[in-house]
Amino acid sequence: MASVTSLTASVHQRLADALSAALPEAGSADPLLRRSDRADYQANGILALAKKLKGNPRELATQVVSGITAPDLIKDIEVSGPGFLNITVTDRAITENLSARAADARLGVPYNENAGTTVIDYAQPNVAKEMHVGHLRSAVIGAAMVEILEFTGESVVRRHHIGDWGTQFGMLIQYLLEHPSELDHGDAASVDGEAAMSSLNKIYKASRVLFDSDEEFKTRARDRVVALQAGEPETLALWQRFVDESKIYFYSVFDKLDMQIADPDIVGESGYNDMLEETCRILEETGVAVRSEGALCVFFDDVKGPDGNPTPLIVKKSNGGYGYAATDLSAIRNRVGDLKATTLLYVVDVRQSLHFKMVFETARRAGWLTDEVKAHQLGFGTVLGKDGKPFKTREGETIRLIDLLDEAVDRATSVVREKNNAKIGLSEAEIVENGAQIGIGAVKYADLSTSAARDYKFDLDQMVSLNGDTSVYSQYAYARIRSILRDAGERTPVAHPELELAPAERALGLHLDQFGEVVAEAATEYEPHKLAAYIYRLASLFTTFYTECPVIKPAPALEVAENRLFLCDLTARTLHQGLALLGIRTPERL
């Protein structure tokens, strides 16, 4: 179906037309329309326009108002103060707009006319290493951006740039070569993530002890790095075992996070090995990179060290080894040249901002990034404990991600079990399933409801609370609506545009109308927290509506009941779609 023009866009267009008619010399002036507490909307653009044209803003406002004839859309326009316009739309326009949204599977949300191909680099765990709390934000924010962008029509390519290469693998592979049964799992038909990680941890610790204490082993391990980089078959086969074992573990964590991840999406550092030398050659031949003290470097006027000397991006080290920059630049070449990306989105810790700024600028100088092909770092802050310090165990160790998720699910399951009663009637299996959906939803929402660049406090007690800005609050609003619809009997959701709306109905309706605009903004600005804020506000407005406008008891007139059930149904669908875009599920009964 065609997208639905929002009331905001319709009012904006009528005002812009009236402005152009009243002042042809102003061209296409922006009325600066926004939602208002005094009316449905306020337009402030006339003040700036009058100042520019040296006119009286109040007279100009009056002139603009006299040129608007839209009784189907606009109920009242009041000129306020020095020339603001306070605008109230008709109840009929609200209901008819919502009716059009309800008739569309996408709730009237338009596709982005300028959609392209975005490669999202997110959830970057390391092979043979445990995922910790620091991996949470990249995974959660990245997965939400995938959903949001795909919903707006963008073609999205997922990339998990895992750490699967480097000198540490010499140590691990050499140890496995000398202790070949360490990754065996006996007669087990399948290995779970915990068992896989346990084996990897054991090998990592044992090989590290040997590496630090046995000079001969250290020498063999370093030789093994050379063999790995040269592609020696036996070494590569052992390296692949570490990658495969790690994937068993990664997939178990992502499964718990309720995130889809597939083998083709995983292209680690090793995936660009064959391109590294060519990348360096191109950069040197084009003069983008120069030799400095034996290393291949890119210099920038605005990047200097504490001593005031330029700090370069090192693409190739003086010993012939490649830095992270060589891999990242090769990845850009692959994503732009082979995957035909128009946007590269990196969901990476803000502490790596300088590295990516230098990498992007280098890629621009090389011609791989252009006005048509852009790169953007969606940088995120740190997860803090309740004390406001980086989140660690009491022993000062980094917290395992799996432990964090398990605790969230346990807490949420307790809340669901406590709230369950004869009327709700959840079975034990449903309690467990809902507990998982609420626990994981709570963790995701706490992350996504904060602007990505900011740090946020990880407080499980608050996250699984039924009150305040939490996912559980919105999930309960959804479940309550589903319960209302089940209890409605023969009355069905039907829009009645002829009805006058109560204030709480109008507020809910006007907010429902904004869903498409919020999704578009979250997509173009890479700000999922704006969608989270919209959902919380929607759940709050529904709660007010439910309190002030009886739907079933005491029973209102048939048309009123049907119209309120219609508002309930559209609210539930919008909550469901909005939370799904954040990767959060909506249980039917809670």
XYZ file of C-alpha atoms in Angstrom:
590
model
C 0.000 0.000 0.000
C 0.990 3.629 -0.398
C 2.448 5.405 2.611
C 0.222 7.704 4.649
C 0.957 11.424 4.717
C 1.207 12.451 8.356
C -0.976 15.193 9.792
C 2.210 17.122 10.549
C 3.260 16.974 6.886
C -0.241 17.967 5.711
C -0.441 20.982 8.041
C 3.129 21.963 7.124
C 2.243 21.910 3.424
C -0.903 24.055 3.879
C 1.088 26.618 5.873
C 3.965 26.666 3.383
C 1.506 27.218 0.514
C -0.192 30.064 2.411
C 3.189 31.653 3.186
C 4.229 31.507 -0.483
C 0.888 33.002 -1.565
C 1.070 35.830 0.982
C 4.726 36.567 0.238
C 5.777 35.390 -3.235
C 9.122 37.146 -2.733
C 9.918 34.821 0.197
C 10.125 31.760 -2.042
C 9.627 28.426 -0.298
C 9.774 29.566 3.344
C 9.755 27.023 6.192
C 6.870 27.598 8.651
C 8.913 25.811 11.388
C 6.055 23.628 12.569
C 6.300 21.602 15.783
C 4.035 19.907 18.308
C 2.870 22.208 21.068
C 1.349 22.120 24.566
C -0.894 25.111 23.773
C -2.510 23.561 20.701
C -1.790 20.574 18.469
C 0.965 22.450 16.635
C 2.813 25.744 16.752
C 4.425 27.468 13.733
C 7.278 29.882 14.518
C 8.690 30.517 11.041
C 6.840 33.791 10.442
C 8.985 35.695 12.966
C 12.242 34.969 11.120
C 10.600 35.668 7.760
C 9.167 39.016 8.896
C 12.557 40.034 10.288
C 14.237 39.126 6.996
C 11.675 41.112 4.978
C 11.524 43.941 7.553
C 7.779 43.461 8.060
C 5.421 43.250 11.046
C 5.311 39.556 12.082
C 1.816 39.750 13.601
C 0.383 41.387 10.468
C 2.108 38.798 8.294
C 0.746 35.982 10.488
C -2.791 37.362 10.137
C -2.328 37.582 6.374
C -1.134 33.945 6.199
C -4.072 32.716 8.309
C -6.593 34.452 6.047
C -5.151 32.517 3.099
C -5.704 29.072 4.597
C -8.896 27.245 3.708
C -8.693 23.670 4.948
C -11.812 22.946 7.034
C -11.294 19.197 6.544
C -7.880 19.400 8.225
C -7.600 22.513 10.358
C -10.191 23.306 13.014
C -8.651 26.486 14.388
C -5.645 28.794 13.898
C -4.846 31.448 16.475
C -2.262 34.195 16.047
C -0.383 34.381 19.325
C 2.192 36.758 20.790
C 4.462 38.431 18.239
C 3.342 36.172 15.391
C 3.266 32.539 16.437
C 0.503 30.387 14.986
C -1.274 27.922 17.270
C -2.993 25.277 15.151
C -5.630 22.708 16.098
C -6.568 19.959 13.651
C -10.035 18.424 13.361
C -11.003 15.226 15.164
C -12.113 13.805 11.813
C -8.661 14.378 10.293
C -7.039 12.512 13.200
C -9.330 9.490 12.957
C -9.230 9.301 9.150
C -5.443 9.486 9.189
C -5.235 6.669 11.755
C -7.749 4.628 9.760
C -5.480 4.859 6.705
C -2.516 3.754 8.844
C -4.458 0.821 10.254
C -5.270 -0.393 6.732
C -1.553 -0.713 5.917
C 0.669 -3.575 7.121
C 3.496 -1.018 7.559
C 1.277 1.356 9.545
C 1.630 3.898 6.735
C 5.384 4.285 7.257
C 6.959 5.352 3.938
C 10.046 3.827 2.381
C 13.050 6.110 2.081
C 13.063 7.407 -1.504
C 16.865 7.696 -1.392
C 17.532 4.229 0.013
C 20.905 2.713 -0.848
C 23.137 -0.046 0.496
C 24.545 0.199 4.000
C 27.216 -2.132 5.354
C 26.963 -2.231 9.154
C 30.063 -3.298 11.076
C 28.924 -4.362 14.554
C 29.222 -7.043 17.269
C 32.958 -7.624 16.886
C 33.963 -10.421 19.311
C 37.440 -11.962 19.318
C 38.214 -15.575 18.472
C 39.266 -17.669 21.493
C 38.219 -14.899 23.892
C 35.156 -14.573 26.067
C 32.564 -11.905 25.239
C 32.250 -9.413 28.084
C 30.023 -6.465 28.958
C 32.027 -4.258 26.576
C 30.670 -6.256 23.618
C 27.045 -5.631 24.573
C 26.538 -2.162 23.125
C 28.012 -2.816 19.675
C 25.797 -5.897 19.309
C 22.560 -4.322 20.575
C 22.897 -0.929 18.854
C 24.083 -2.515 15.607
C 21.235 -5.062 15.496
C 18.656 -2.292 16.109
C 20.108 -0.165 13.304
C 19.931 -3.174 10.955
C 16.197 -3.555 11.686
C 15.414 0.167 11.487
C 17.293 0.705 8.219
C 15.823 -2.398 6.567
C 12.320 -1.267 7.576
C 12.882 2.042 5.768
C 13.896 0.201 2.584
C 17.674 0.304 2.903
C 19.564 -2.733 1.613
C 21.666 -3.790 4.617
C 24.761 -5.992 4.620
C 25.747 -7.225 8.078
C 29.435 -7.524 8.869
C 30.861 -9.010 12.068
C 34.525 -7.993 11.881
C 35.769 -10.564 14.381
C 39.303 -10.563 15.741
C 40.571 -13.797 14.172
C 44.143 -12.910 13.224
C 47.320 -11.756 14.874
C 50.398 -12.833 16.789
C 48.456 -14.445 19.682
C 47.364 -17.233 17.341
C 50.954 -18.428 17.037
C 50.889 -19.217 20.739
C 47.461 -20.906 20.613
C 48.111 -22.959 17.475
C 51.526 -24.151 18.654
C 50.013 -25.267 21.955
C 47.208 -27.157 20.188
C 49.744 -28.782 17.857
C 51.610 -30.092 20.891
C 48.406 -30.992 22.815
C 46.122 -32.148 19.970
C 43.245 -33.446 22.122
C 42.588 -30.171 23.960
C 39.713 -29.169 21.650
C 38.176 -32.655 21.526
C 34.785 -33.153 23.143
C 34.692 -36.907 23.404
C 31.452 -38.557 22.341
C 29.357 -35.385 22.604
C 27.057 -35.128 19.583
C 26.904 -31.358 19.969
C 28.843 -28.877 22.066
C 27.198 -25.969 23.851
C 28.677 -22.516 24.047
C 29.840 -22.826 27.643
C 31.762 -26.047 26.914
C 33.355 -24.498 23.819
C 34.447 -21.403 25.756
C 35.728 -23.535 28.631
C 38.038 -25.418 26.240
C 39.251 -22.185 24.647
C 39.893 -20.570 28.032
C 41.853 -23.590 29.202
C 44.075 -23.527 26.110
C 44.574 -19.758 26.302
C 45.683 -19.870 29.964
C 47.937 -22.928 29.533
C 49.591 -21.556 26.363
C 50.122 -18.148 28.002
C 51.904 -19.774 30.981
C 54.167 -21.720 28.589
C 54.812 -18.664 26.407
C 55.870 -16.598 29.433
C 58.033 -19.312 31.058
C 59.509 -21.402 28.236
C 61.807 -19.590 25.789
C 61.862 -22.545 23.370
C 58.038 -22.643 23.235
C 58.022 -18.870 22.719
C 60.362 -19.287 19.732
C 58.187 -22.072 18.262
C 55.076 -19.931 18.766
C 56.648 -16.984 16.923
C 57.675 -19.271 14.073
C 54.070 -20.478 13.976
C 52.906 -16.880 13.380
C 55.130 -16.778 10.295
C 53.647 -20.112 9.130
C 50.117 -18.785 9.685
C 50.777 -15.618 7.716
C 52.349 -17.681 4.928
C 49.205 -19.842 4.725
C 50.902 -23.129 5.680
C 48.095 -25.773 5.425
C 48.482 -27.543 8.792
C 48.726 -24.228 10.640
C 45.663 -22.876 8.826
C 43.685 -26.036 9.658
C 44.451 -25.626 13.371
C 43.615 -21.907 13.189
C 40.254 -22.855 11.625
C 39.519 -25.129 14.599
C 39.843 -22.130 16.926
C 37.534 -20.085 14.688
C 34.926 -22.884 14.531
C 35.028 -23.500 18.283
C 34.646 -19.762 18.918
C 31.637 -19.589 16.606
C 29.858 -22.245 18.698
C 30.340 -19.915 21.652
C 29.482 -16.671 19.783
C 26.290 -18.154 18.424
C 25.174 -19.286 21.874
C 25.609 -15.730 23.225
C 23.851 -14.128 20.250
C 21.067 -16.683 20.568
C 20.574 -15.662 24.197
C 20.555 -12.024 23.039
C 17.782 -13.016 20.590
C 19.904 -11.824 17.662
C 20.171 -13.449 14.250
C 23.741 -14.072 13.090
C 24.805 -16.161 10.102
C 28.116 -17.469 8.796
C 28.194 -15.261 5.671
C 27.939 -12.176 7.914
C 31.180 -13.073 9.702
C 34.143 -11.665 7.799
C 36.948 -11.243 10.283
C 40.340 -9.589 9.992
C 41.619 -12.653 8.114
C 39.057 -12.051 5.355
C 41.117 -9.114 4.058
C 44.607 -10.687 4.225
C 44.899 -11.077 0.463
C 44.207 -7.357 -0.041
C 46.683 -5.877 2.444
C 49.743 -5.626 0.208
C 47.736 -4.148 -2.660
C 46.126 -1.603 -0.331
C 49.567 -0.472 0.822
C 50.883 -0.338 -2.766
C 47.943 1.815 -3.940
C 48.325 4.216 -1.021
C 52.069 4.588 -1.589
C 51.869 4.930 -5.378
C 49.171 7.617 -5.153
C 51.138 9.530 -2.520
C 48.418 9.147 0.117
C 50.894 7.238 2.325
C 54.630 7.931 2.664
C 57.600 6.127 4.183
C 58.675 7.440 7.581
C 61.385 5.702 9.615
C 60.773 2.548 7.591
C 57.009 2.481 8.184
C 54.274 3.339 5.676
C 52.330 6.231 7.203
C 49.561 8.713 6.480
C 49.931 12.164 8.090
C 47.260 14.717 9.022
C 47.618 18.430 9.777
C 45.173 18.275 12.683
C 46.430 15.116 14.421
C 49.418 15.731 16.673
C 50.884 14.020 19.700
C 51.539 15.581 23.122
C 54.953 16.740 21.852
C 53.333 18.716 19.034
C 54.680 16.415 16.332
C 52.291 14.856 13.792
C 50.822 11.480 14.812
C 50.491 9.331 11.694
C 48.185 6.464 10.835
C 50.595 3.529 10.468
C 49.447 1.303 7.617
C 52.521 -0.947 7.491
C 55.061 -1.240 10.289
C 58.819 -0.922 9.784
C 59.184 -4.683 10.411
C 56.827 -5.443 7.506
C 53.801 -6.266 9.674
C 50.413 -4.714 8.938
C 48.571 -2.488 11.395
C 44.820 -2.409 12.041
C 44.634 0.454 9.547
C 45.683 -1.794 6.641
C 42.854 -4.211 7.473
C 40.273 -1.452 7.978
C 41.235 0.263 4.705
C 41.114 -3.046 2.831
C 37.666 -3.661 4.320
C 36.530 -0.268 2.983
C 37.831 -1.183 -0.483
C 35.924 -4.479 -0.326
C 32.705 -2.936 0.957
C 32.677 -0.119 -1.573
C 34.101 -1.975 -4.570
C 32.615 -5.468 -4.192
C 29.519 -4.925 -2.024
C 28.622 -1.609 -3.737
C 27.952 0.119 -0.418
C 26.739 3.713 -0.430
C 27.128 3.997 3.353
C 29.547 2.325 5.761
C 28.315 2.349 9.360
C 30.704 1.336 12.138
C 29.182 0.652 15.562
C 32.376 1.029 17.561
C 33.416 2.401 20.967
C 33.880 6.209 20.979
C 37.412 5.629 22.291
C 38.343 4.507 18.769
C 37.077 7.752 17.207
C 40.520 9.119 16.320
C 41.524 5.863 14.588
C 38.382 5.861 12.450
C 38.627 9.576 11.708
C 42.114 8.930 10.295
C 41.038 5.792 8.421
C 38.045 7.564 6.830
C 40.161 10.562 5.804
C 42.774 8.237 4.279
C 40.029 6.424 2.335
C 38.718 9.787 1.093
C 42.181 10.843 -0.101
C 42.490 7.501 -1.902
C 39.105 8.049 -3.598
C 37.372 5.061 -1.965
C 35.030 7.344 -0.015
C 33.365 10.125 -2.012
C 30.377 12.469 -1.857
C 28.268 9.473 -2.973
C 29.883 6.926 -0.630
C 30.057 7.913 3.025
C 31.385 6.358 6.216
C 30.050 7.069 9.697
C 31.153 5.884 13.119
C 28.210 5.322 15.448
C 30.356 5.666 18.545
C 29.039 4.428 21.873
C 29.932 5.124 25.480
C 30.814 2.839 28.363
C 28.559 0.561 30.429
C 28.840 1.704 34.056
C 27.927 0.032 37.324
C 25.498 1.578 39.821
C 28.469 3.440 41.323
C 29.059 5.271 38.046
C 32.380 3.501 37.408
C 33.135 1.064 34.556
C 31.144 -2.118 35.202
C 33.353 -4.818 36.759
C 33.119 -7.674 39.263
C 33.996 -7.070 42.908
C 37.381 -8.579 42.146
C 37.896 -5.892 39.509
C 37.491 -8.257 36.562
C 35.464 -7.557 33.432
C 31.973 -9.069 33.666
C 31.161 -11.976 31.356
C 28.312 -11.055 29.012
C 26.605 -14.437 29.411
C 26.446 -14.008 33.230
C 24.875 -10.582 32.813
C 22.185 -11.899 30.457
C 21.431 -14.914 32.656
C 20.920 -12.673 35.687
C 18.616 -10.353 33.724
C 16.484 -13.310 32.610
C 16.370 -14.713 36.178
C 15.216 -11.349 37.594
C 12.593 -10.893 34.889
C 11.279 -14.439 35.310
C 10.779 -13.752 39.026
C 8.773 -10.612 38.179
C 6.576 -12.530 35.698
C 6.004 -15.376 38.179
C 5.131 -12.901 40.935
C 2.577 -11.069 38.727
C 0.999 -14.264 37.381
C -2.469 -15.038 38.763
C -5.570 -17.065 37.948
C -6.829 -14.447 35.481
C -3.554 -14.310 33.539
C -3.087 -18.075 33.887
C 0.425 -18.470 32.466
C 1.854 -21.992 32.401
C 5.378 -22.616 33.707
C 6.642 -22.805 30.103
C 5.039 -19.422 29.341
C 6.523 -17.898 32.502
C 9.992 -19.044 31.405
C 9.519 -17.822 27.823
C 8.122 -14.439 28.923
C 10.911 -14.096 31.484
C 13.496 -14.510 28.731
C 11.741 -12.013 26.461
C 11.389 -9.447 29.241
C 14.911 -9.931 30.646
C 16.683 -9.629 27.312
C 14.320 -6.827 26.263
C 15.176 -4.954 29.462
C 18.924 -5.154 28.782
C 18.498 -4.026 25.166
C 16.118 -1.204 26.021
C 18.334 0.205 28.785
C 21.123 0.406 26.227
C 18.991 1.768 23.367
C 17.036 4.324 25.402
C 20.256 6.224 26.103
C 21.940 8.263 23.374
C 24.639 5.905 22.096
C 27.516 8.333 22.670
C 26.695 8.637 26.387
C 27.750 6.218 29.130
C 24.886 4.502 30.943
C 24.437 2.760 34.275
C 23.618 -0.930 34.251
C 20.994 -1.314 36.995
C 19.017 -4.557 36.703
C 16.560 -3.581 39.466
C 15.542 -0.526 37.434
C 15.616 -2.361 34.097
C 13.006 -4.956 35.057
C 10.799 -2.452 36.905
C 7.174 -2.091 35.799
C 7.407 1.659 36.421
C 9.383 4.304 34.606
C 11.153 4.323 31.269
C 11.725 0.583 30.822
C 10.891 -1.943 28.114
C 8.747 -3.840 30.624
C 6.455 -0.822 30.956
C 5.815 -0.841 27.190
C 5.572 -4.645 27.031
C 2.919 -4.566 29.756
C 1.003 -1.853 27.878
C 0.997 -4.129 24.811
C -0.133 -7.175 26.818
C -2.876 -5.105 28.495
C -4.231 -4.057 25.087
C -4.208 -7.653 23.867
C -6.202 -8.563 26.978
C -8.708 -5.743 26.288
C -9.183 -6.940 22.714
C -9.735 -10.528 23.913
C -12.350 -9.311 26.404
C -14.193 -7.130 23.901
C -16.711 -9.837 22.992
C -18.736 -8.975 19.900
C -17.484 -5.405 19.766
C -14.710 -4.966 17.196
C -12.181 -2.232 16.412
C -13.823 0.167 13.926
C -12.819 3.768 13.184
C -15.632 6.332 13.434
C -14.376 9.651 11.974
C -17.695 11.360 12.798
C -17.079 11.094 16.549
C -15.750 13.875 18.726
C -12.565 12.787 20.501
C -11.768 13.150 24.191
C -8.462 14.942 25.046
C -6.724 11.633 25.891
C -7.915 10.123 22.584
C -6.608 13.123 20.631
C -3.226 13.012 22.378
C -2.868 9.286 21.668
C -3.991 9.718 18.046
C -1.607 12.599 17.324
C 1.301 10.586 18.767
C 0.405 7.509 16.682
C 0.528 9.789 13.628
C 4.213 10.563 14.291
C 5.500 6.964 14.141
C 6.768 7.142 10.558
C 8.581 10.431 11.118
C 10.335 9.081 14.221
C 11.421 5.889 12.407
C 12.796 7.994 9.530
C 14.710 10.219 11.950
C 16.139 7.238 13.863
C 17.300 5.782 10.522
C 18.845 8.900 8.987
C 20.457 10.170 12.213
C 21.495 6.692 13.477
C 19.719 7.434 16.768
C 17.675 4.450 17.975
C 17.157 6.188 21.335
C 14.627 8.484 19.620
C 12.507 5.465 18.720
C 12.814 4.164 22.292
C 11.625 7.553 23.619
C 8.674 7.490 21.196
C 7.634 4.007 22.376
C 7.778 4.972 26.055
C 5.699 8.080 25.365
C 3.186 5.973 23.406
C 2.820 3.525 26.302
C 2.392 6.472 28.729
C -0.278 8.127 26.562
C -2.101 4.828 26.269
C -2.088 4.428 30.062
C -3.692 7.884 30.412
C -6.209 7.070 27.679
C -7.119 3.759 29.335
C -7.640 5.517 32.681
C -9.773 8.365 31.299
C -11.697 6.680 28.452
C -13.640 3.499 29.340
C -13.334 0.912 26.573
C -15.362 -2.033 27.917
C -16.441 -1.192 31.485
C -18.486 0.855 32.095
C -19.671 0.133 28.553
C -19.783 3.269 26.362
C -22.061 3.624 23.316
C -21.322 1.079 20.569
C -19.629 3.538 18.160
C -17.518 5.012 20.981
C -16.479 1.529 22.135
C -15.579 0.500 18.581
C -13.540 3.662 18.026
C -11.683 3.182 21.320
C -11.006 -0.476 20.479
C -9.665 0.790 17.147
C -7.287 3.145 19.006
C -6.255 0.244 21.274
C -5.563 -2.028 18.316
C -3.484 0.529 16.404
C -1.539 1.366 19.575
C -0.750 -2.328 20.109
C 0.410 -2.745 16.509
C 2.604 0.353 16.775
C 4.124 -0.802 20.089
C 4.764 -4.245 18.590
C 6.416 -2.825 15.447
C 8.418 -0.197 17.313
C 9.784 -2.643 19.886
C 10.544 -5.190 17.128
C 12.722 -2.572 15.405
C 14.716 -2.375 18.656
C 14.989 -6.177 18.764
C 12.522 -6.504 21.658
C 9.676 -9.028 21.732
C 6.113 -8.365 22.928
C 4.527 -11.218 24.939
C 0.770 -11.549 24.340
C -0.028 -12.157 28.007
C 1.702 -10.816 31.088
